[in-house]
Amino acid sequence: MITKLNVATIYVLDKNEALDFYVDKLGLEKGNDVRQGTYRWLTVRVPGGETEISLEQPGAPLHDDATAAQIRELITKGAMSGLVFVVDDVRALYEDLRAKGVTDFTQEPTDHFYGTDMGLRDPFGNAIRILQQGKARQPAAAQA
Amino acid sequence: MSQEIEDQNRRLLRARDAMDRAYAEPLDVQAVAAIAMASPAHFSRIFRATFGETPHHYLQRRRVERAMFLLRETDRSITDICFDVGFTSLGTFSRTFSAIVGETPSGYRAGHPPIEAPHCFQMAQTRPRLPAGVHPRSSRFGEARDESAA
């Protein structure tokens, strides 16, 4: 029986820039940061959480140059996968991100029957959704 | 060269995100092109090369998807929904909706109950597609007429 999701991977264009965004802006904590030669095993995770999010850059030795370029192009056009987080106060996080200079929101906090969520992009184009679970103050019907 | 494409993609994605976020506002190609820091003509060309459809098509389908959502999930009137999603004329809304969806707004509402799926998946996955065999450059929805009038 599988007991937990241990590592999920997303591709980023630059690991330092990713660390700045995911830790300093979004509020995740750094997990592993291990160097082996030119390789850097870098993960972040929800504070106290069990699943490591591995931040990987396309390139050698996993990818030849042409393949890495294709992946980078897909990331920047928003065609790769994303992450969905749960937060206790989505509007507070929204204000905090704005105060930190984050502007790439794909959706302002919006109420639905299942909770309130917002959307943004990481600096490279990956989609991030953040959900505050629970019954929202008003149903989706009141939203345009 | 790759770096230039990546930077351009990211600017275009930012402009596309603005259409998804602010579809209800009086957006036009010129306003969206400014977000991508390109002239409207150049923007339309590179947007189509990158995402496979013109920005005008993209915005129309986003607005129609939002209208489909409100028709399914709410009991707002069709006239209210028309303006909610950024159309300024009920005639243009009805014509565009019918051409893209294949049925009228009221016909669509009658045949489609609410979908129990998270909003973001609905928004991403139910934006109407190009009909099979229609080249994204073609403009059989009267959109070229709208575009030239804009």
Short mmCIF file of C-alpha atoms in Angstrom, two decimals:
data_model
loop_
_atom_site.label_atom_id
_atom_site.label_comp_id
_atom_site.label_asym_id
_atom_site.label_seq_id
_atom_site.Cartn_x
_atom_site.Cartn_y
_atom_site.Cartn_z
CA MET A 1 0.00 0.00 0.00
CA ILE A 2 1.34 3.41 -0.94
CA THR A 3 1.40 5.62 2.17
CA LYS A 4 2.29 9.11 1.00
CA LEU A 5 3.25 11.34 -1.90
CA ASN A 6 6.92 11.94 -1.16
CA VAL A 7 8.23 14.10 -3.99
CA ALA A 8 6.51 16.00 -6.78
CA THR A 9 8.60 17.81 -9.38
CA ILE A 10 8.07 21.05 -11.22
CA TYR A 11 10.36 22.56 -13.81
CA VAL A 12 11.69 26.05 -13.25
CA LEU A 13 14.05 28.18 -15.32
CA ASP A 14 16.31 29.19 -12.43
CA LYS A 15 16.62 27.51 -9.05
CA ASN A 16 17.68 30.64 -7.12
CA GLU A 17 14.82 32.66 -8.55
CA ALA A 18 12.47 29.78 -7.78
CA LEU A 19 13.68 29.67 -4.18
CA ASP A 20 13.09 33.41 -3.81
CA PHE A 21 9.54 33.03 -5.11
CA TYR A 22 8.44 29.83 -3.41
CA VAL A 23 10.09 30.49 -0.03
CA ASP A 24 10.50 34.26 0.40
CA LYS A 25 7.29 35.28 -1.34
CA LEU A 26 4.87 32.35 -1.20
CA GLY A 27 5.96 31.22 2.27
CA LEU A 28 7.00 27.61 1.69
CA GLU A 29 10.05 26.30 3.55
CA LYS A 30 13.24 25.04 1.99
CA GLY A 31 13.61 21.28 2.21
CA ASN A 32 16.72 19.72 0.72
CA ASP A 33 19.50 21.77 -0.78
CA VAL A 34 22.29 19.39 -1.64
CA ARG A 35 25.01 19.86 -4.22
CA GLN A 36 26.74 17.05 -6.04
CA GLY A 37 29.15 18.41 -8.59
CA THR A 38 27.12 20.70 -10.82
CA TYR A 39 23.82 19.18 -9.71
CA ARG A 40 21.75 20.82 -6.98
CA TRP A 41 18.98 18.76 -5.38
CA LEU A 42 16.65 21.51 -4.26
CA THR A 43 13.22 21.04 -2.73
CA VAL A 44 10.62 23.18 -0.99
CA ARG A 45 7.60 22.07 0.99
CA VAL A 46 4.59 23.36 2.85
CA PRO A 47 5.86 24.26 6.35
CA GLY A 48 5.63 21.09 8.40
CA GLY A 49 4.37 19.19 5.36
CA GLU A 50 5.49 15.79 4.17
CA THR A 51 5.65 16.20 0.41
CA GLU A 52 8.81 17.65 -1.09
CA ILE A 53 8.39 19.77 -4.19
CA SER A 54 11.51 19.28 -6.25
CA LEU A 55 12.55 22.31 -8.30
CA GLU A 56 14.30 21.09 -11.42
CA GLN A 57 15.83 22.95 -14.33
CA PRO A 58 15.54 21.43 -17.79
CA GLY A 59 18.92 20.52 -19.21
CA ALA A 60 21.83 18.10 -19.20
CA PRO A 61 22.17 15.32 -18.38
CA LEU A 62 18.41 14.65 -18.45
CA HIS A 63 17.76 16.59 -21.64
CA ASP A 64 19.71 17.48 -24.72
CA ASP A 65 19.87 21.18 -25.53
CA ALA A 66 17.02 21.13 -28.04
CA THR A 67 14.71 19.24 -25.64
CA ALA A 68 15.57 21.58 -22.78
CA ALA A 69 14.77 24.56 -24.99
CA GLN A 70 11.40 23.03 -25.86
CA ILE A 71 10.57 22.49 -22.19
CA ARG A 72 11.57 26.06 -21.32
CA GLU A 73 9.34 27.36 -24.09
CA LEU A 74 6.42 25.29 -22.80
CA ILE A 75 6.95 26.53 -19.24
CA THR A 76 6.98 30.16 -20.34
CA LYS A 77 3.81 29.79 -22.39
CA GLY A 78 2.03 28.27 -19.39
CA ALA A 79 1.64 24.84 -20.97
CA MET A 80 3.21 22.79 -18.15
CA SER A 81 1.52 21.57 -15.01
CA GLY A 82 1.04 23.50 -11.79
CA LEU A 83 0.45 23.21 -8.07
CA VAL A 84 -2.62 23.65 -5.86
CA PHE A 85 -2.14 24.67 -2.23
CA VAL A 86 -4.56 25.07 0.66
CA VAL A 87 -4.30 28.14 2.89
CA ASP A 88 -6.21 29.26 5.98
CA ASP A 89 -6.77 32.87 4.81
CA VAL A 90 -6.50 33.38 1.08
CA ARG A 91 -7.24 37.11 1.11
CA ALA A 92 -4.51 37.74 3.69
CA LEU A 93 -2.04 35.84 1.52
CA TYR A 94 -3.17 37.79 -1.53
CA GLU A 95 -2.48 41.10 0.23
CA ASP A 96 0.85 39.80 1.51
CA LEU A 97 1.94 38.73 -1.98
CA ARG A 98 0.93 42.08 -3.44
CA ALA A 99 2.90 43.86 -0.71
CA LYS A 100 5.90 41.76 -1.75
CA GLY A 101 5.58 42.93 -5.33
CA VAL A 102 3.89 39.88 -6.86
CA THR A 103 1.74 41.00 -9.80
CA ASP A 104 1.19 37.89 -11.92
CA PHE A 105 -2.23 36.95 -10.61
CA THR A 106 -4.43 34.93 -12.93
CA GLN A 107 -7.44 35.30 -10.64
CA GLU A 108 -8.17 37.56 -7.70
CA PRO A 109 -9.60 35.78 -4.62
CA THR A 110 -13.05 34.53 -5.66
CA ASP A 111 -15.77 32.80 -3.65
CA HIS A 112 -17.22 29.46 -4.75
CA PHE A 113 -19.50 26.92 -3.11
CA TYR A 114 -16.43 24.91 -2.04
CA GLY A 115 -14.36 27.80 -0.73
CA THR A 116 -12.41 30.82 -1.88
CA ASP A 117 -9.50 30.57 -4.27
CA MET A 118 -7.04 32.62 -6.28
CA GLY A 119 -4.59 31.96 -9.05
CA LEU A 120 -1.13 33.22 -9.90
CA ARG A 121 1.95 32.33 -11.90
CA ASP A 122 5.41 31.64 -10.62
CA PRO A 123 8.10 33.81 -12.28
CA PHE A 124 8.49 31.28 -15.09
CA GLY A 125 4.85 30.68 -16.07
CA ASN A 126 3.84 27.69 -13.92
CA ALA A 127 0.27 27.96 -12.65
CA ILE A 128 -0.38 28.05 -8.91
CA ARG A 129 -3.82 27.83 -7.33
CA ILE A 130 -4.42 28.61 -3.69
CA LEU A 131 -7.63 27.50 -2.02
CA GLN A 132 -9.20 28.38 1.28
CA GLN A 133 -11.56 25.51 1.92
CA GLY A 134 -14.97 25.80 3.46
CA LYS A 135 -18.18 27.53 2.63
CA ALA A 136 -17.54 30.97 1.24
CA ARG A 137 -19.36 34.05 2.44
CA GLN A 138 -21.39 34.19 -0.74
CA PRO A 139 -22.18 31.67 -3.48
CA ALA A 140 -20.65 31.82 -6.95
CA ALA A 141 -24.00 33.05 -8.18
CA ALA A 142 -23.28 36.48 -6.77
CA GLN A 143 -20.02 36.74 -8.73
CA ALA A 144 -19.86 37.87 -12.29
CA MET B 1 17.38 32.87 -29.51
CA SER B 2 15.74 30.53 -27.04
CA GLN B 3 15.99 33.18 -24.32
CA GLU B 4 14.20 35.68 -26.57
CA ILE B 5 11.40 33.21 -27.25
CA GLU B 6 11.05 32.45 -23.55
CA ASP B 7 10.82 36.14 -22.65
CA GLN B 8 8.31 36.71 -25.42
CA ASN B 9 6.26 33.68 -24.34
CA ARG B 10 6.16 34.96 -20.78
CA ARG B 11 4.94 38.40 -21.92
CA LEU B 12 2.30 36.80 -24.14
CA LEU B 13 1.19 34.55 -21.29
CA ARG B 14 0.87 37.62 -19.06
CA ALA B 15 -1.38 39.20 -21.67
CA ARG B 16 -3.42 35.99 -22.02
CA ASP B 17 -3.77 35.79 -18.23
CA ALA B 18 -5.11 39.35 -18.28
CA MET B 19 -7.86 38.22 -20.68
CA ASP B 20 -8.74 35.35 -18.35
CA ARG B 21 -8.76 37.65 -15.34
CA ALA B 22 -10.33 40.83 -16.75
CA TYR B 23 -12.63 39.48 -19.49
CA ALA B 24 -15.51 41.45 -17.94
CA GLU B 25 -13.72 44.74 -18.48
CA PRO B 26 -13.75 46.61 -21.80
CA LEU B 27 -10.61 44.87 -23.01
CA ASP B 28 -9.56 45.13 -26.62
CA VAL B 29 -6.56 43.88 -28.53
CA GLN B 30 -4.79 47.20 -28.10
CA ALA B 31 -5.04 47.13 -24.30
CA VAL B 32 -3.91 43.51 -24.13
CA ALA B 33 -1.07 44.14 -26.57
CA ALA B 34 0.24 46.85 -24.25
CA ILE B 35 0.60 44.25 -21.49
CA ALA B 36 2.78 42.20 -23.82
CA MET B 37 4.67 45.36 -24.79
CA ALA B 38 3.94 44.92 -28.49
CA SER B 39 2.07 46.81 -31.17
CA PRO B 40 -1.45 45.43 -31.74
CA ALA B 41 -0.65 44.01 -35.18
CA HIS B 42 2.60 42.39 -34.06
CA PHE B 43 0.92 41.14 -30.88
CA SER B 44 -1.89 39.43 -32.78
CA ARG B 45 0.63 37.76 -35.06
CA ILE B 46 2.95 36.42 -32.35
CA PHE B 47 0.05 35.48 -30.07
CA ARG B 48 -1.44 33.35 -32.82
CA ALA B 49 1.95 31.80 -33.58
CA THR B 50 2.38 30.93 -29.89
CA PHE B 51 -1.10 29.86 -28.79
CA GLY B 52 -2.70 28.81 -32.08
CA GLU B 53 -5.49 31.39 -32.18
CA THR B 54 -5.77 35.15 -32.33
CA PRO B 55 -6.12 37.14 -29.12
CA HIS B 56 -9.57 38.19 -30.29
CA HIS B 57 -10.63 34.54 -30.64
CA TYR B 58 -9.14 33.78 -27.24
CA LEU B 59 -11.02 36.58 -25.51
CA GLN B 60 -14.31 35.74 -27.26
CA ARG B 61 -14.04 32.13 -26.16
CA ARG B 62 -13.17 33.15 -22.62
CA ARG B 63 -16.23 35.43 -22.50
CA VAL B 64 -18.46 32.73 -23.98
CA GLU B 65 -17.10 30.17 -21.50
CA ARG B 66 -17.89 32.55 -18.63
CA ALA B 67 -21.37 33.05 -20.06
CA MET B 68 -21.84 29.26 -20.28
CA PHE B 69 -20.75 29.03 -16.64
CA LEU B 70 -23.22 31.69 -15.49
CA LEU B 71 -26.03 30.14 -17.58
CA ARG B 72 -25.40 26.78 -15.91
CA GLU B 73 -24.66 27.88 -12.37
CA THR B 74 -26.86 30.94 -11.80
CA ASP B 75 -30.34 32.21 -12.60
CA ARG B 76 -29.17 35.61 -13.82
CA SER B 77 -30.94 36.89 -16.91
CA ILE B 78 -29.32 36.44 -20.30
CA THR B 79 -29.07 40.22 -20.70
CA ASP B 80 -27.27 40.53 -17.35
CA ILE B 81 -24.91 37.70 -18.27
CA CYS B 82 -24.15 39.33 -21.61
CA PHE B 83 -22.86 42.44 -19.83
CA ASP B 84 -21.32 40.44 -16.94
CA VAL B 85 -18.87 38.75 -19.29
CA GLY B 86 -17.80 41.85 -21.20
CA PHE B 87 -20.10 42.06 -24.22
CA THR B 88 -21.63 45.46 -24.84
CA SER B 89 -24.41 44.38 -27.20
CA LEU B 90 -26.95 41.61 -26.71
CA GLY B 91 -27.03 41.03 -30.48
CA THR B 92 -23.26 40.48 -30.70
CA PHE B 93 -23.37 38.27 -27.61
CA SER B 94 -26.17 36.06 -28.92
CA ARG B 95 -24.62 35.77 -32.37
CA THR B 96 -21.13 35.01 -31.05
CA PHE B 97 -22.43 32.55 -28.44
CA SER B 98 -24.55 30.67 -30.95
CA ALA B 99 -21.76 30.51 -33.53
CA ILE B 100 -19.23 29.15 -31.04
CA VAL B 101 -21.45 26.86 -28.95
CA GLY B 102 -23.88 25.75 -31.63
CA GLU B 103 -27.00 26.70 -29.68
CA THR B 104 -28.53 29.87 -28.29
CA PRO B 105 -27.83 31.03 -24.71
CA SER B 106 -31.36 30.07 -23.61
CA GLY B 107 -31.11 26.71 -25.39
CA TYR B 108 -27.77 26.05 -23.72
CA ARG B 109 -29.18 26.96 -20.29
CA ALA B 110 -32.14 24.60 -20.73
CA GLY B 111 -29.90 21.64 -21.56
CA HIS B 112 -27.05 22.07 -19.08
CA PRO B 113 -27.27 21.74 -15.28
CA PRO B 114 -24.41 22.89 -13.00
CA ILE B 115 -21.08 21.00 -13.14
CA GLU B 116 -19.71 19.79 -9.80
CA ALA B 117 -16.02 20.49 -10.43
CA PRO B 118 -13.60 23.07 -9.04
CA HIS B 119 -13.94 26.40 -10.75
CA CYS B 120 -10.39 26.56 -12.06
CA PHE B 121 -10.76 23.23 -13.86
CA GLN B 122 -14.05 24.31 -15.36
CA MET B 123 -12.54 27.57 -16.51
CA ALA B 124 -9.51 25.88 -18.04
CA GLN B 125 -11.22 22.85 -19.55
CA THR B 126 -14.61 24.07 -20.73
CA ARG B 127 -13.52 27.10 -22.75
CA PRO B 128 -15.04 26.21 -26.12
CA ARG B 129 -12.61 24.81 -28.65
CA LEU B 130 -12.23 25.48 -32.31
CA PRO B 131 -14.66 23.32 -34.26
CA ALA B 132 -12.94 20.39 -35.97
CA GLY B 133 -11.43 21.34 -39.29
CA VAL B 134 -11.65 25.07 -38.75
CA HIS B 135 -8.35 26.81 -39.20
CA PRO B 136 -7.69 29.26 -36.36
CA ARG B 137 -7.18 32.00 -38.92
CA SER B 138 -10.66 31.64 -40.27
CA SER B 139 -13.25 33.92 -38.82
CA ARG B 140 -16.65 32.41 -39.32
CA PHE B 141 -18.06 33.94 -36.15
CA GLY B 142 -18.36 37.44 -37.53
CA GLU B 143 -15.33 38.27 -35.41
CA ALA B 144 -13.39 39.82 -38.24
CA ARG B 145 -16.23 42.26 -38.64
CA ASP B 146 -16.14 43.04 -34.92
CA GLU B 147 -12.38 43.36 -35.00
CA SER B 148 -12.37 45.80 -37.90
CA ALA B 149 -15.09 47.84 -36.24
CA ALA B 150 -13.16 47.99 -32.96
#
